[in-house]
Amino acid sequence: MKLITTIREMQSFSSDVKSSGKTITFVPTMGFLHDGHASLLKKGREVGDILVMGIFVNPTQFGPKEDYASYPRDLKKDLVVAEANKVDVVFNPTAEEIYPTGFQTYIDVEHLSKYLCGISRPGHFRGVATVVAKLFNIVMPDIAIFGEKDFQQLVVIKRMVRDLNMEVNIIDMPIVRESDGLAKSSRNSYLNMDERKAALCLCNALIKGKGIFNNGIKDANTILKEARNIIETEPLAVIDYIKVCDINTLEDLEKITDRALLAVAVKIGGNRLIDNCILG
Ligand code: AMP
């Protein structure tokens, strides 16, 4: 396994792979790897010739009061996980390498970025779209793999790829959960024991909502009321949003006719966690 830290070396590696007729699969991450990331790598190993994993904590997707500085990092451990998942190349550039002095070009996926997490995290998806576009230009993947855990991110990236005619196929992978249902996340490491227990209210709210939907209730407000109740009875939880929305446009839905996204963002003792499920 190769560890590459410069754009020049990554581009030259990828050019060589492409001229040899092989395909590149790319799994971008912010590191501090868990089984959710590993499921993306496993898929990546199946679908392409050369598997590249990105590890880059992207400063432009964090707000000024967010956790960029304290975001968990453990490159040594991540390299062991990468090796175990048969990654060919880990691309781990510095922030200065990706954003040199004078950098000023950003990608804004205008509408999709405004909903859900975009409301309490203005500029977040501009940072995500920009770094993913840059990483695509650097790694030149044929296939890129993302998790449904960050459903809005997935929708934003698919839109960007279509709008900008990028030649990369996006594969999405289901959410990997802890045995008690909590969606795996690098940010779960912030939680103390009480918060960890309280964090179960996110997936419990989704289970409740899905159960009501499966019982034939298609009215979004009824589903939301019941799901919200679960979170509101948890003293450590503060709801950022809980929404039933269109899976493509992310606009609020009142009646579910086909499929819908049930998405939540909740602060647990100050730590913001997200989760979602598809209804239908
Ligand atoms: P992150 O390192 O949190 O930026 O995530 C990198 C990639 O892993 C993104 O495509 C995420 O959606 C995906 N991911 C994170 N957590 C999970 C999970 N629990 N299950 C599946 N994919 C995940």
PDB file of C-alpha atoms and ligand atoms in Angstrom:
ATOM      1  CA  MET A   1       0.000   0.000   0.000  1.00  0.00           C
ATOM      2  CA  LYS A   2       1.210   3.464  -0.957  1.00  0.00           C
ATOM      3  CA  LEU A   3       0.774   6.631   1.122  1.00  0.00           C
ATOM      4  CA  ILE A   4       0.652   9.734  -1.081  1.00  0.00           C
ATOM      5  CA  THR A   5       0.533  13.259   0.320  1.00  0.00           C
ATOM      6  CA  THR A   6       1.096  15.527  -2.688  1.00  0.00           C
ATOM      7  CA  ILE A   7      -1.288  16.387  -5.525  1.00  0.00           C
ATOM      8  CA  ARG A   8       1.479  16.049  -8.084  1.00  0.00           C
ATOM      9  CA  GLU A   9       2.308  12.473  -7.060  1.00  0.00           C
ATOM     10  CA  MET A  10      -1.363  11.461  -6.823  1.00  0.00           C
ATOM     11  CA  GLN A  11      -2.141  12.835 -10.294  1.00  0.00           C
ATOM     12  CA  SER A  12       0.891  11.182 -11.793  1.00  0.00           C
ATOM     13  CA  PHE A  13       0.001   7.827 -10.164  1.00  0.00           C
ATOM     14  CA  SER A  14      -3.600   8.071 -11.426  1.00  0.00           C
ATOM     15  CA  SER A  15      -2.496   9.056 -14.958  1.00  0.00           C
ATOM     16  CA  ASP A  16      -0.251   5.987 -15.105  1.00  0.00           C
ATOM     17  CA  VAL A  17      -3.073   3.711 -13.897  1.00  0.00           C
ATOM     18  CA  LYS A  18      -5.450   5.139 -16.489  1.00  0.00           C
ATOM     19  CA  SER A  19      -2.997   4.809 -19.360  1.00  0.00           C
ATOM     20  CA  SER A  20      -2.532   1.164 -18.440  1.00  0.00           C
ATOM     21  CA  GLY A  21      -6.291   0.700 -19.034  1.00  0.00           C
ATOM     22  CA  LYS A  22      -7.156   0.023 -15.397  1.00  0.00           C
ATOM     23  CA  THR A  23     -10.016   1.647 -13.459  1.00  0.00           C
ATOM     24  CA  ILE A  24      -9.755   3.658 -10.247  1.00  0.00           C
ATOM     25  CA  THR A  25     -12.265   3.470  -7.414  1.00  0.00           C
ATOM     26  CA  PHE A  26     -12.167   6.244  -4.836  1.00  0.00           C
ATOM     27  CA  VAL A  27     -13.477   6.333  -1.269  1.00  0.00           C
ATOM     28  CA  PRO A  28     -13.124   9.834   0.209  1.00  0.00           C
ATOM     29  CA  THR A  29     -13.167  10.040   4.018  1.00  0.00           C
ATOM     30  CA  MET A  30     -12.140  12.319   6.851  1.00  0.00           C
ATOM     31  CA  GLY A  31     -10.413   9.412   8.578  1.00  0.00           C
ATOM     32  CA  PHE A  32     -10.867   8.038  12.114  1.00  0.00           C
ATOM     33  CA  LEU A  33     -12.157   4.994  10.310  1.00  0.00           C
ATOM     34  CA  HIS A  34     -14.938   2.726  11.504  1.00  0.00           C
ATOM     35  CA  ASP A  35     -16.989  -0.146  10.031  1.00  0.00           C
ATOM     36  CA  GLY A  36     -19.071   2.290   7.963  1.00  0.00           C
ATOM     37  CA  HIS A  37     -15.940   3.382   6.106  1.00  0.00           C
ATOM     38  CA  ALA A  38     -14.821  -0.261   5.889  1.00  0.00           C
ATOM     39  CA  SER A  39     -18.061  -1.227   4.112  1.00  0.00           C
ATOM     40  CA  LEU A  40     -17.291   1.413   1.460  1.00  0.00           C
ATOM     41  CA  LEU A  41     -13.763   0.047   1.060  1.00  0.00           C
ATOM     42  CA  LYS A  42     -15.059  -3.509   0.768  1.00  0.00           C
ATOM     43  CA  LYS A  43     -17.394  -2.431  -2.021  1.00  0.00           C
ATOM     44  CA  GLY A  44     -14.545  -0.479  -3.607  1.00  0.00           C
ATOM     45  CA  ARG A  45     -12.345  -3.565  -3.651  1.00  0.00           C
ATOM     46  CA  GLU A  46     -15.112  -5.419  -5.531  1.00  0.00           C
ATOM     47  CA  VAL A  47     -15.885  -2.860  -8.226  1.00  0.00           C
ATOM     48  CA  GLY A  48     -12.605  -1.507  -9.605  1.00  0.00           C
ATOM     49  CA  ASP A  49      -8.972  -2.341 -10.249  1.00  0.00           C
ATOM     50  CA  ILE A  50      -7.144   0.200  -8.107  1.00  0.00           C
ATOM     51  CA  LEU A  51      -8.650   1.318  -4.785  1.00  0.00           C
ATOM     52  CA  VAL A  52      -7.745   4.780  -3.531  1.00  0.00           C
ATOM     53  CA  MET A  53      -8.924   6.058  -0.162  1.00  0.00           C
ATOM     54  CA  GLY A  54      -8.812   9.752   0.697  1.00  0.00           C
ATOM     55  CA  ILE A  55      -8.168  10.833   4.267  1.00  0.00           C
ATOM     56  CA  PHE A  56      -8.600  14.577   4.516  1.00  0.00           C
ATOM     57  CA  VAL A  57     -10.325  16.629   7.199  1.00  0.00           C
ATOM     58  CA  ASN A  58     -11.608  19.384   4.952  1.00  0.00           C
ATOM     59  CA  PRO A  59     -11.482  22.806   6.639  1.00  0.00           C
ATOM     60  CA  THR A  60     -13.876  24.492   4.192  1.00  0.00           C
ATOM     61  CA  GLN A  61     -16.818  22.325   5.211  1.00  0.00           C
ATOM     62  CA  PHE A  62     -16.580  23.311   8.887  1.00  0.00           C
ATOM     63  CA  GLY A  63     -18.181  26.491  10.195  1.00  0.00           C
ATOM     64  CA  PRO A  64     -16.098  28.889  12.348  1.00  0.00           C
ATOM     65  CA  LYS A  65     -17.690  27.559  15.552  1.00  0.00           C
ATOM     66  CA  GLU A  66     -17.547  23.889  14.506  1.00  0.00           C
ATOM     67  CA  ASP A  67     -15.156  21.081  15.417  1.00  0.00           C
ATOM     68  CA  TYR A  68     -12.463  21.306  12.693  1.00  0.00           C
ATOM     69  CA  ALA A  69      -9.594  21.589  15.181  1.00  0.00           C
ATOM     70  CA  SER A  70     -10.919  18.908  17.521  1.00  0.00           C
ATOM     71  CA  TYR A  71     -12.207  16.493  14.844  1.00  0.00           C
ATOM     72  CA  PRO A  72     -10.794  13.049  15.794  1.00  0.00           C
ATOM     73  CA  ARG A  73      -7.680  12.045  13.853  1.00  0.00           C
ATOM     74  CA  ASP A  74      -5.598   8.849  14.013  1.00  0.00           C
ATOM     75  CA  LEU A  75      -3.614   8.318  10.820  1.00  0.00           C
ATOM     76  CA  LYS A  76      -1.570   5.433  12.218  1.00  0.00           C
ATOM     77  CA  LYS A  77      -4.658   3.384  13.041  1.00  0.00           C
ATOM     78  CA  ASP A  78      -6.360   4.409   9.772  1.00  0.00           C
ATOM     79  CA  LEU A  79      -3.409   3.072   7.780  1.00  0.00           C
ATOM     80  CA  VAL A  80      -3.761  -0.292   9.515  1.00  0.00           C
ATOM     81  CA  VAL A  81      -7.484  -0.364   8.639  1.00  0.00           C
ATOM     82  CA  ALA A  82      -6.691   0.659   5.055  1.00  0.00           C
ATOM     83  CA  GLU A  83      -4.117  -2.100   4.707  1.00  0.00           C
ATOM     84  CA  ALA A  84      -6.555  -4.673   6.163  1.00  0.00           C
ATOM     85  CA  ASN A  85      -9.136  -3.586   3.558  1.00  0.00           C
ATOM     86  CA  LYS A  86      -6.654  -4.009   0.707  1.00  0.00           C
ATOM     87  CA  VAL A  87      -6.494  -0.333  -0.207  1.00  0.00           C
ATOM     88  CA  ASP A  88      -3.855   0.344  -2.878  1.00  0.00           C
ATOM     89  CA  VAL A  89      -3.286   4.024  -2.155  1.00  0.00           C
ATOM     90  CA  VAL A  90      -4.105   6.312   0.760  1.00  0.00           C
ATOM     91  CA  PHE A  91      -4.188   9.947  -0.345  1.00  0.00           C
ATOM     92  CA  ASN A  92      -3.597  12.116   2.726  1.00  0.00           C
ATOM     93  CA  PRO A  93      -2.736  15.689   1.744  1.00  0.00           C
ATOM     94  CA  THR A  94      -2.341  18.636   4.141  1.00  0.00           C
ATOM     95  CA  ALA A  95      -4.855  21.487   4.165  1.00  0.00           C
ATOM     96  CA  GLU A  96      -2.155  23.745   2.650  1.00  0.00           C
ATOM     97  CA  GLU A  97      -1.680  21.301  -0.229  1.00  0.00           C
ATOM     98  CA  ILE A  98      -5.394  21.388  -1.071  1.00  0.00           C
ATOM     99  CA  TYR A  99      -5.962  25.082  -0.317  1.00  0.00           C
ATOM    100  CA  PRO A 100      -2.750  26.990  -1.106  1.00  0.00           C
ATOM    101  CA  THR A 101      -2.569  30.734  -0.512  1.00  0.00           C
ATOM    102  CA  GLY A 102      -4.762  32.555  -3.011  1.00  0.00           C
ATOM    103  CA  PHE A 103      -7.315  29.750  -3.362  1.00  0.00           C
ATOM    104  CA  GLN A 104     -10.710  31.277  -4.252  1.00  0.00           C
ATOM    105  CA  THR A 105     -12.763  28.945  -6.445  1.00  0.00           C
ATOM    106  CA  TYR A 106     -15.772  27.186  -4.935  1.00  0.00           C
ATOM    107  CA  ILE A 107     -18.621  24.998  -6.147  1.00  0.00           C
ATOM    108  CA  ASP A 108     -22.106  25.774  -4.915  1.00  0.00           C
ATOM    109  CA  VAL A 109     -24.890  23.263  -5.543  1.00  0.00           C
ATOM    110  CA  GLU A 110     -27.391  26.008  -4.943  1.00  0.00           C
ATOM    111  CA  HIS A 111     -30.755  24.541  -3.987  1.00  0.00           C
ATOM    112  CA  LEU A 112     -29.958  21.146  -2.525  1.00  0.00           C
ATOM    113  CA  SER A 113     -27.458  22.767  -0.160  1.00  0.00           C
ATOM    114  CA  LYS A 114     -30.125  24.938   1.428  1.00  0.00           C
ATOM    115  CA  TYR A 115     -32.227  22.251   3.087  1.00  0.00           C
ATOM    116  CA  LEU A 116     -31.718  20.000   6.141  1.00  0.00           C
ATOM    117  CA  CYS A 117     -28.101  20.350   7.386  1.00  0.00           C
ATOM    118  CA  GLY A 118     -27.607  23.372   5.108  1.00  0.00           C
ATOM    119  CA  ILE A 119     -29.792  25.482   7.405  1.00  0.00           C
ATOM    120  CA  SER A 120     -27.723  25.129  10.565  1.00  0.00           C
ATOM    121  CA  ARG A 121     -24.444  24.606   8.652  1.00  0.00           C
ATOM    122  CA  PRO A 122     -24.345  27.405   6.065  1.00  0.00           C
ATOM    123  CA  GLY A 123     -21.441  26.910   3.653  1.00  0.00           C
ATOM    124  CA  HIS A 124     -21.010  23.244   4.634  1.00  0.00           C
ATOM    125  CA  PHE A 125     -22.060  21.762   1.293  1.00  0.00           C
ATOM    126  CA  ARG A 126     -20.126  24.431  -0.631  1.00  0.00           C
ATOM    127  CA  GLY A 127     -17.045  23.114   1.161  1.00  0.00           C
ATOM    128  CA  VAL A 128     -18.030  19.495   0.532  1.00  0.00           C
ATOM    129  CA  ALA A 129     -18.771  19.997  -3.188  1.00  0.00           C
ATOM    130  CA  THR A 130     -15.557  21.961  -3.664  1.00  0.00           C
ATOM    131  CA  VAL A 131     -13.296  19.421  -1.997  1.00  0.00           C
ATOM    132  CA  VAL A 132     -14.958  16.462  -3.707  1.00  0.00           C
ATOM    133  CA  ALA A 133     -14.581  18.164  -7.113  1.00  0.00           C
ATOM    134  CA  LYS A 134     -10.918  18.861  -6.347  1.00  0.00           C
ATOM    135  CA  LEU A 135     -10.341  15.287  -5.162  1.00  0.00           C
ATOM    136  CA  PHE A 136     -11.995  13.965  -8.328  1.00  0.00           C
ATOM    137  CA  ASN A 137      -9.619  16.103 -10.422  1.00  0.00           C
ATOM    138  CA  ILE A 138      -6.657  14.844  -8.435  1.00  0.00           C
ATOM    139  CA  VAL A 139      -7.541  11.135  -8.092  1.00  0.00           C
ATOM    140  CA  MET A 140      -9.385  10.872 -11.443  1.00  0.00           C
ATOM    141  CA  PRO A 141     -11.667   8.027 -10.305  1.00  0.00           C
ATOM    142  CA  ASP A 142     -13.979   6.053 -12.583  1.00  0.00           C
ATOM    143  CA  ILE A 143     -16.099   5.182  -9.552  1.00  0.00           C
ATOM    144  CA  ALA A 144     -16.529   6.989  -6.227  1.00  0.00           C
ATOM    145  CA  ILE A 145     -18.296   5.493  -3.218  1.00  0.00           C
ATOM    146  CA  PHE A 146     -20.268   7.411  -0.588  1.00  0.00           C
ATOM    147  CA  GLY A 147     -22.445   6.383   2.379  1.00  0.00           C
ATOM    148  CA  GLU A 148     -26.147   7.047   2.779  1.00  0.00           C
ATOM    149  CA  LYS A 149     -25.381   8.115   6.348  1.00  0.00           C
ATOM    150  CA  ASP A 150     -24.716  11.553   4.818  1.00  0.00           C
ATOM    151  CA  PHE A 151     -27.727  11.395   2.530  1.00  0.00           C
ATOM    152  CA  GLN A 152     -27.803  15.093   1.652  1.00  0.00           C
ATOM    153  CA  GLN A 153     -24.098  14.990   0.789  1.00  0.00           C
ATOM    154  CA  LEU A 154     -24.796  12.100  -1.569  1.00  0.00           C
ATOM    155  CA  VAL A 155     -27.616  13.980  -3.311  1.00  0.00           C
ATOM    156  CA  VAL A 156     -25.471  17.135  -3.583  1.00  0.00           C
ATOM    157  CA  ILE A 157     -22.548  15.204  -5.088  1.00  0.00           C
ATOM    158  CA  LYS A 158     -24.728  13.328  -7.586  1.00  0.00           C
ATOM    159  CA  ARG A 159     -26.188  16.677  -8.708  1.00  0.00           C
ATOM    160  CA  MET A 160     -22.722  18.223  -9.039  1.00  0.00           C
ATOM    161  CA  VAL A 161     -21.480  15.259 -11.094  1.00  0.00           C
ATOM    162  CA  ARG A 162     -24.447  15.594 -13.476  1.00  0.00           C
ATOM    163  CA  ASP A 163     -24.344  19.380 -13.667  1.00  0.00           C
ATOM    164  CA  LEU A 164     -20.605  19.555 -14.328  1.00  0.00           C
ATOM    165  CA  ASN A 165     -20.463  16.475 -16.598  1.00  0.00           C
ATOM    166  CA  MET A 166     -17.917  14.712 -14.432  1.00  0.00           C
ATOM    167  CA  GLU A 167     -17.023  11.266 -15.725  1.00  0.00           C
ATOM    168  CA  VAL A 168     -17.390   9.400 -12.465  1.00  0.00           C
ATOM    169  CA  ASN A 169     -19.990   6.858 -11.381  1.00  0.00           C
ATOM    170  CA  ILE A 170     -21.288   7.374  -7.877  1.00  0.00           C
ATOM    171  CA  ILE A 171     -22.143   4.303  -5.811  1.00  0.00           C
ATOM    172  CA  ASP A 172     -24.036   4.720  -2.556  1.00  0.00           C
ATOM    173  CA  MET A 173     -23.834   2.325   0.350  1.00  0.00           C
ATOM    174  CA  PRO A 174     -26.283   1.673   3.211  1.00  0.00           C
ATOM    175  CA  ILE A 175     -25.757   2.973   6.740  1.00  0.00           C
ATOM    176  CA  VAL A 176     -23.703   0.695   8.988  1.00  0.00           C
ATOM    177  CA  ARG A 177     -24.922   0.699  12.598  1.00  0.00           C
ATOM    178  CA  GLU A 178     -23.738  -0.373  16.035  1.00  0.00           C
ATOM    179  CA  SER A 179     -25.485  -3.492  17.381  1.00  0.00           C
ATOM    180  CA  ASP A 180     -27.961  -1.286  19.298  1.00  0.00           C
ATOM    181  CA  GLY A 181     -28.858   0.732  16.195  1.00  0.00           C
ATOM    182  CA  LEU A 182     -26.729   3.880  16.549  1.00  0.00           C
ATOM    183  CA  ALA A 183     -25.341   4.866  13.144  1.00  0.00           C
ATOM    184  CA  LYS A 184     -21.547   4.519  13.155  1.00  0.00           C
ATOM    185  CA  SER A 185     -19.799   7.878  13.059  1.00  0.00           C
ATOM    186  CA  SER A 186     -16.347   9.220  13.850  1.00  0.00           C
ATOM    187  CA  ARG A 187     -18.132  11.819  15.987  1.00  0.00           C
ATOM    188  CA  ASN A 188     -19.584   9.103  18.272  1.00  0.00           C
ATOM    189  CA  SER A 189     -16.153   9.159  19.929  1.00  0.00           C
ATOM    190  CA  TYR A 190     -17.126  12.529  21.456  1.00  0.00           C
ATOM    191  CA  LEU A 191     -19.951  10.966  23.471  1.00  0.00           C
ATOM    192  CA  ASN A 192     -19.647  10.115  27.168  1.00  0.00           C
ATOM    193  CA  MET A 193     -21.577   7.133  28.551  1.00  0.00           C
ATOM    194  CA  ASP A 194     -24.813   9.012  29.234  1.00  0.00           C
ATOM    195  CA  GLU A 195     -24.677  10.761  25.853  1.00  0.00           C
ATOM    196  CA  ARG A 196     -24.010   7.474  24.094  1.00  0.00           C
ATOM    197  CA  LYS A 197     -27.219   6.059  25.618  1.00  0.00           C
ATOM    198  CA  ALA A 198     -29.144   9.212  24.792  1.00  0.00           C
ATOM    199  CA  ALA A 199     -27.902   9.106  21.166  1.00  0.00           C
ATOM    200  CA  LEU A 200     -30.098   6.061  20.588  1.00  0.00           C
ATOM    201  CA  CYS A 201     -33.067   8.427  20.371  1.00  0.00           C
ATOM    202  CA  LEU A 202     -32.081   9.241  16.760  1.00  0.00           C
ATOM    203  CA  CYS A 203     -32.454   5.710  15.417  1.00  0.00           C
ATOM    204  CA  ASN A 204     -35.382   5.009  17.745  1.00  0.00           C
ATOM    205  CA  ALA A 205     -37.199   8.014  16.273  1.00  0.00           C
ATOM    206  CA  LEU A 206     -36.518   6.684  12.764  1.00  0.00           C
ATOM    207  CA  ILE A 207     -37.733   3.200  13.721  1.00  0.00           C
ATOM    208  CA  LYS A 208     -40.912   4.735  15.159  1.00  0.00           C
ATOM    209  CA  GLY A 209     -41.501   6.830  12.022  1.00  0.00           C
ATOM    210  CA  LYS A 210     -40.871   3.913   9.719  1.00  0.00           C
ATOM    211  CA  GLY A 211     -43.184   1.691  11.758  1.00  0.00           C
ATOM    212  CA  ILE A 212     -46.039   4.178  11.470  1.00  0.00           C
ATOM    213  CA  PHE A 213     -45.409   4.575   7.735  1.00  0.00           C
ATOM    214  CA  ASN A 214     -45.386   0.793   7.287  1.00  0.00           C
ATOM    215  CA  ASN A 215     -48.735   0.663   9.091  1.00  0.00           C
ATOM    216  CA  GLY A 216     -50.210   2.716   6.288  1.00  0.00           C
ATOM    217  CA  ILE A 217     -49.883   6.304   7.567  1.00  0.00           C
ATOM    218  CA  LYS A 218     -48.694   8.498   4.676  1.00  0.00           C
ATOM    219  CA  ASP A 219     -49.215  11.869   6.340  1.00  0.00           C
ATOM    220  CA  ALA A 220     -45.787  13.373   7.095  1.00  0.00           C
ATOM    221  CA  ASN A 221     -46.952  15.415  10.078  1.00  0.00           C
ATOM    222  CA  THR A 222     -48.365  12.386  11.854  1.00  0.00           C
ATOM    223  CA  ILE A 223     -45.130  10.482  11.288  1.00  0.00           C
ATOM    224  CA  LEU A 224     -43.022  13.446  12.415  1.00  0.00           C
ATOM    225  CA  LYS A 225     -45.077  14.057  15.561  1.00  0.00           C
ATOM    226  CA  GLU A 226     -44.561  10.494  16.782  1.00  0.00           C
ATOM    227  CA  ALA A 227     -40.872  10.427  15.839  1.00  0.00           C
ATOM    228  CA  ARG A 228     -40.242  13.846  17.398  1.00  0.00           C
ATOM    229  CA  ASN A 229     -41.849  12.621  20.627  1.00  0.00           C
ATOM    230  CA  ILE A 230     -39.173   9.948  21.024  1.00  0.00           C
ATOM    231  CA  ILE A 231     -36.395  12.527  20.823  1.00  0.00           C
ATOM    232  CA  GLU A 232     -38.176  15.066  23.022  1.00  0.00           C
ATOM    233  CA  THR A 233     -38.469  12.584  25.880  1.00  0.00           C
ATOM    234  CA  GLU A 234     -34.659  12.301  25.960  1.00  0.00           C
ATOM    235  CA  PRO A 235     -33.396  15.063  28.311  1.00  0.00           C
ATOM    236  CA  LEU A 236     -29.909  15.302  26.732  1.00  0.00           C
ATOM    237  CA  ALA A 237     -31.278  15.713  23.190  1.00  0.00           C
ATOM    238  CA  VAL A 238     -31.990  18.969  21.368  1.00  0.00           C
ATOM    239  CA  ILE A 239     -33.532  18.639  17.909  1.00  0.00           C
ATOM    240  CA  ASP A 240     -31.894  20.581  15.078  1.00  0.00           C
ATOM    241  CA  TYR A 241     -34.355  19.193  12.519  1.00  0.00           C
ATOM    242  CA  ILE A 242     -36.556  16.220  11.829  1.00  0.00           C
ATOM    243  CA  LYS A 243     -38.006  16.133   8.320  1.00  0.00           C
ATOM    244  CA  VAL A 244     -39.860  14.023   5.829  1.00  0.00           C
ATOM    245  CA  CYS A 245     -38.675  15.101   2.412  1.00  0.00           C
ATOM    246  CA  ASP A 246     -38.409  14.184  -1.251  1.00  0.00           C
ATOM    247  CA  ILE A 247     -35.394  11.906  -1.794  1.00  0.00           C
ATOM    248  CA  ASN A 248     -34.298  13.813  -4.904  1.00  0.00           C
ATOM    249  CA  THR A 249     -35.147  17.472  -4.257  1.00  0.00           C
ATOM    250  CA  LEU A 250     -34.986  17.303  -0.421  1.00  0.00           C
ATOM    251  CA  GLU A 251     -38.068  19.523  -0.289  1.00  0.00           C
ATOM    252  CA  ASP A 252     -40.535  18.935   2.559  1.00  0.00           C
ATOM    253  CA  LEU A 253     -43.333  16.490   1.823  1.00  0.00           C
ATOM    254  CA  GLU A 254     -46.793  16.580   3.388  1.00  0.00           C
ATOM    255  CA  LYS A 255     -48.143  13.348   1.920  1.00  0.00           C
ATOM    256  CA  ILE A 256     -45.899  10.424   0.978  1.00  0.00           C
ATOM    257  CA  THR A 257     -47.050   8.989  -2.322  1.00  0.00           C
ATOM    258  CA  ASP A 258     -44.034   6.863  -3.176  1.00  0.00           C
ATOM    259  CA  ARG A 259     -40.729   7.041  -1.285  1.00  0.00           C
ATOM    260  CA  ALA A 260     -39.489   9.660   1.137  1.00  0.00           C
ATOM    261  CA  LEU A 261     -36.475  10.452   3.266  1.00  0.00           C
ATOM    262  CA  LEU A 262     -36.973  10.671   7.030  1.00  0.00           C
ATOM    263  CA  ALA A 263     -33.940  12.615   8.274  1.00  0.00           C
ATOM    264  CA  VAL A 264     -32.877  13.826  11.723  1.00  0.00           C
ATOM    265  CA  ALA A 265     -30.154  15.999  13.193  1.00  0.00           C
ATOM    266  CA  VAL A 266     -29.949  16.151  16.980  1.00  0.00           C
ATOM    267  CA  LYS A 267     -27.518  17.678  19.435  1.00  0.00           C
ATOM    268  CA  ILE A 268     -26.638  15.309  22.256  1.00  0.00           C
ATOM    269  CA  GLY A 269     -24.802  17.203  24.973  1.00  0.00           C
ATOM    270  CA  GLY A 270     -23.574  19.640  22.336  1.00  0.00           C
ATOM    271  CA  ASN A 271     -22.480  16.962  19.841  1.00  0.00           C
ATOM    272  CA  ARG A 272     -24.430  17.143  16.584  1.00  0.00           C
ATOM    273  CA  LEU A 273     -25.411  13.737  15.205  1.00  0.00           C
ATOM    274  CA  ILE A 274     -27.367  12.891  12.050  1.00  0.00           C
ATOM    275  CA  ASP A 275     -29.266   9.836  10.858  1.00  0.00           C
ATOM    276  CA  ASN A 276     -31.872   8.962   8.271  1.00  0.00           C
ATOM    277  CA  CYS A 277     -33.938   6.209   6.710  1.00  0.00           C
ATOM    278  CA  ILE A 278     -35.963   5.762   3.567  1.00  0.00           C
ATOM    279  CA  LEU A 279     -39.720   5.343   3.888  1.00  0.00           C
ATOM    280  CA  GLY A 280     -41.098   3.140   1.150  1.00  0.00           C
TER     281      GLY A 280
HETATM  282  P1  AMP B   1     -16.639  10.827   6.849  1.00  0.00           P
HETATM  283  O1  AMP B   1     -15.284  10.304   7.151  1.00  0.00           O
HETATM  284  O2  AMP B   1     -17.546  10.900   8.042  1.00  0.00           O
HETATM  285  O3  AMP B   1     -16.594  12.102   6.050  1.00  0.00           O
HETATM  286  O4  AMP B   1     -17.331   9.756   5.911  1.00  0.00           O
HETATM  287  C1  AMP B   1     -16.709   9.293   4.751  1.00  0.00           C
HETATM  288  C2  AMP B   1     -17.698   8.440   3.978  1.00  0.00           C
HETATM  289  O5  AMP B   1     -18.133   7.353   4.799  1.00  0.00           O
HETATM  290  C3  AMP B   1     -18.972   9.210   3.572  1.00  0.00           C
HETATM  291  O6  AMP B   1     -19.363   8.821   2.274  1.00  0.00           O
HETATM  292  C4  AMP B   1     -19.959   8.777   4.614  1.00  0.00           C
HETATM  293  O7  AMP B   1     -21.301   8.875   4.200  1.00  0.00           O
HETATM  294  C5  AMP B   1     -19.550   7.340   4.835  1.00  0.00           C
HETATM  295  N1  AMP B   1     -20.021   6.887   6.137  1.00  0.00           N
HETATM  296  C6  AMP B   1     -19.833   7.480   7.340  1.00  0.00           C
HETATM  297  N2  AMP B   1     -20.461   6.792   8.310  1.00  0.00           N
HETATM  298  C7  AMP B   1     -21.071   5.743   7.705  1.00  0.00           C
HETATM  299  C8  AMP B   1     -21.898   4.665   8.173  1.00  0.00           C
HETATM  300  N3  AMP B   1     -22.232   4.538   9.452  1.00  0.00           N
HETATM  301  N4  AMP B   1     -22.342   3.779   7.261  1.00  0.00           N
HETATM  302  C9  AMP B   1     -22.021   3.892   5.948  1.00  0.00           C
HETATM  303  N5  AMP B   1     -21.258   4.886   5.451  1.00  0.00           N
HETATM  304  C10 AMP B   1     -20.791   5.801   6.317  1.00  0.00           C
END
